[in-house]
């Protein structure tokens, strides 16, 4: 028995179009879009009356898959939470990028919240945290050559 790979990361969102546009602007590509509902989905996710819309986003090389999910029903009674980098649970997605300065400048111009300025970690990476739509935290990492 072994694990072959991580298949995808799923992010539940309220505004599917805004979040999709944010990730497309970062350079991901739409791989698939679909809607799901019905008793089988209810059993799979352990909820009743589930109706969702989903967008699968990937890197051009096909190595990364992010699934954005909008639950039309049932809705989350707690609404959007704004976690911090130290909030317990799965907290961020890290993208390995080229030209972190240009990406951060573009994100700032578009009004994205930047947690910090770009910091160099030892002689290995330049790093920066940003908050996308709906509180999604991304870490951007550029390998120093």
Short mmCIF file of C-alpha atoms in Angstrom, two decimals:
data_model
loop_
_atom_site.label_atom_id
_atom_site.label_comp_id
_atom_site.label_asym_id
_atom_site.label_seq_id
_atom_site.Cartn_x
_atom_site.Cartn_y
_atom_site.Cartn_z
CA UNK A 1 0.00 0.00 0.00
CA UNK A 2 1.33 3.46 -0.90
CA UNK A 3 0.20 6.99 -1.67
CA UNK A 4 1.02 7.93 -5.26
CA UNK A 5 0.45 11.70 -5.17
CA UNK A 6 -1.82 14.45 -3.89
CA UNK A 7 -4.64 14.53 -6.41
CA UNK A 8 -6.02 18.01 -5.69
CA UNK A 9 -6.66 20.67 -3.08
CA UNK A 10 -10.26 21.84 -2.67
CA UNK A 11 -11.17 25.36 -1.58
CA UNK A 12 -14.77 26.20 -0.66
CA UNK A 13 -15.68 29.72 -1.78
CA UNK A 14 -18.67 32.02 -1.76
CA UNK A 15 -17.88 34.02 -4.90
CA UNK A 16 -16.77 31.45 -7.45
CA UNK A 17 -16.27 33.95 -10.30
CA UNK A 18 -14.07 36.35 -8.27
CA UNK A 19 -11.93 33.54 -6.89
CA UNK A 20 -11.59 31.90 -10.30
CA UNK A 21 -10.49 35.27 -11.80
CA UNK A 22 -7.89 35.70 -9.02
CA UNK A 23 -6.26 32.33 -9.76
CA UNK A 24 -6.46 32.84 -13.54
CA UNK A 25 -4.68 36.18 -13.05
CA UNK A 26 -1.90 34.31 -11.21
CA UNK A 27 -1.40 32.06 -14.23
CA UNK A 28 -3.48 28.96 -13.53
CA UNK A 29 -5.70 27.61 -16.31
CA UNK A 30 -9.23 26.23 -16.22
CA UNK A 31 -9.03 22.46 -16.67
CA UNK A 32 -12.72 21.70 -16.07
CA UNK A 33 -15.99 23.21 -14.80
CA UNK A 34 -19.02 21.27 -13.56
CA UNK A 35 -22.05 21.24 -11.27
CA UNK A 36 -23.02 18.38 -8.95
CA UNK A 37 -26.05 17.48 -6.87
CA UNK A 38 -28.03 14.47 -5.80
CA UNK A 39 -28.14 11.66 -3.29
CA UNK A 40 -24.76 10.19 -4.21
CA UNK A 41 -23.02 13.54 -3.62
CA UNK A 42 -24.92 13.86 -0.32
CA UNK A 43 -23.49 10.50 0.75
CA UNK A 44 -19.96 11.33 -0.44
CA UNK A 45 -19.69 14.63 1.48
CA UNK A 46 -21.92 13.67 4.41
CA UNK A 47 -24.47 16.48 3.98
CA UNK A 48 -28.10 16.61 2.83
CA UNK A 49 -29.44 18.52 -0.16
CA UNK A 50 -26.03 19.33 -1.62
CA UNK A 51 -25.81 21.38 -4.80
CA UNK A 52 -22.39 22.64 -5.92
CA UNK A 53 -20.58 24.33 -8.78
CA UNK A 54 -16.88 23.57 -9.24
CA UNK A 55 -13.93 24.90 -11.22
CA UNK A 56 -10.75 22.83 -11.63
CA UNK A 57 -7.67 24.98 -12.10
CA UNK A 58 -4.23 23.70 -12.99
CA UNK A 59 -0.78 24.76 -13.98
CA UNK A 60 0.05 24.72 -17.68
CA UNK A 61 2.36 21.73 -17.05
CA UNK A 62 -0.48 19.80 -15.38
CA UNK A 63 1.37 19.34 -12.07
CA UNK A 64 -1.05 21.20 -9.77
CA UNK A 65 -4.82 20.95 -9.46
CA UNK A 66 -6.94 23.28 -7.34
CA UNK A 67 -10.67 22.70 -7.11
CA UNK A 68 -12.80 25.74 -6.27
CA UNK A 69 -16.20 24.69 -4.90
CA UNK A 70 -19.29 26.84 -4.41
CA UNK A 71 -21.91 25.17 -2.17
CA UNK A 72 -25.29 26.55 -3.19
CA UNK A 73 -26.91 24.25 -0.64
CA UNK A 74 -26.49 23.77 2.19
CA UNK A 75 -24.86 27.11 2.94
CA UNK A 76 -22.21 27.63 5.61
CA UNK A 77 -23.88 29.35 8.55
CA UNK A 78 -20.55 30.85 9.68
CA UNK A 79 -19.95 32.67 6.37
CA UNK A 80 -16.42 33.68 5.29
CA UNK A 81 -13.74 33.50 7.99
CA UNK A 82 -10.55 35.57 7.86
CA UNK A 83 -7.89 33.23 9.30
CA UNK A 84 -4.39 34.37 10.15
CA UNK A 85 -1.20 32.59 9.16
CA UNK A 86 -1.10 30.90 12.60
CA UNK A 87 -4.77 29.77 12.69
CA UNK A 88 -4.97 26.02 13.27
CA UNK A 89 -5.84 23.74 10.35
CA UNK A 90 -4.89 23.77 6.68
CA UNK A 91 -3.88 27.35 6.18
CA UNK A 92 -2.18 28.18 2.92
CA UNK A 93 -1.11 27.03 -0.52
CA UNK A 94 2.45 27.74 -1.65
CA UNK A 95 3.24 28.46 -5.28
CA UNK A 96 6.79 28.27 -6.58
CA UNK A 97 7.08 31.33 -8.83
CA UNK A 98 9.48 33.20 -11.08
CA UNK A 99 10.00 36.95 -10.58
CA UNK A 100 8.27 37.31 -7.22
CA UNK A 101 8.78 41.09 -7.31
CA UNK A 102 6.72 41.43 -10.50
CA UNK A 103 3.96 39.17 -9.15
CA UNK A 104 3.74 41.08 -5.85
CA UNK A 105 3.66 44.41 -7.71
CA UNK A 106 0.80 43.13 -9.89
CA UNK A 107 -1.11 41.83 -6.88
CA UNK A 108 -0.66 45.12 -4.98
CA UNK A 109 -1.89 47.03 -8.01
CA UNK A 110 -4.99 44.81 -8.06
CA UNK A 111 -5.66 45.49 -4.38
CA UNK A 112 -4.56 42.12 -2.98
CA UNK A 113 -3.67 42.19 0.72
CA UNK A 114 0.06 41.55 1.18
CA UNK A 115 1.01 40.11 4.60
CA UNK A 116 4.62 41.24 4.41
CA UNK A 117 7.24 42.53 2.11
CA UNK A 118 9.32 40.01 0.18
CA UNK A 119 11.79 38.36 2.55
CA UNK A 120 14.82 36.29 1.63
CA UNK A 121 15.07 33.04 3.59
CA UNK A 122 18.73 32.10 3.93
CA UNK A 123 20.25 31.53 0.49
CA UNK A 124 17.35 29.42 -0.77
CA UNK A 125 14.10 31.37 -1.32
CA UNK A 126 12.43 34.75 -1.52
CA UNK A 127 9.06 34.45 0.25
CA UNK A 128 5.90 36.51 0.66
CA UNK A 129 2.38 35.81 1.99
CA UNK A 130 -0.72 37.31 0.38
CA UNK A 131 -4.46 37.03 1.05
CA UNK A 132 -6.67 36.40 -1.96
CA UNK A 133 -10.45 36.53 -2.18
CA UNK A 134 -12.43 35.17 0.75
CA UNK A 135 -9.43 34.94 3.06
CA UNK A 136 -7.45 32.42 0.98
CA UNK A 137 -3.79 32.64 2.01
CA UNK A 138 -1.08 32.03 -0.58
CA UNK A 139 2.64 31.83 0.00
CA UNK A 140 4.74 32.80 -3.00
CA UNK A 141 8.25 31.32 -3.11
CA UNK A 142 10.98 32.08 -5.63
CA UNK A 143 13.98 29.76 -5.51
CA UNK A 144 17.26 31.66 -5.44
CA UNK A 145 19.61 30.32 -8.07
#
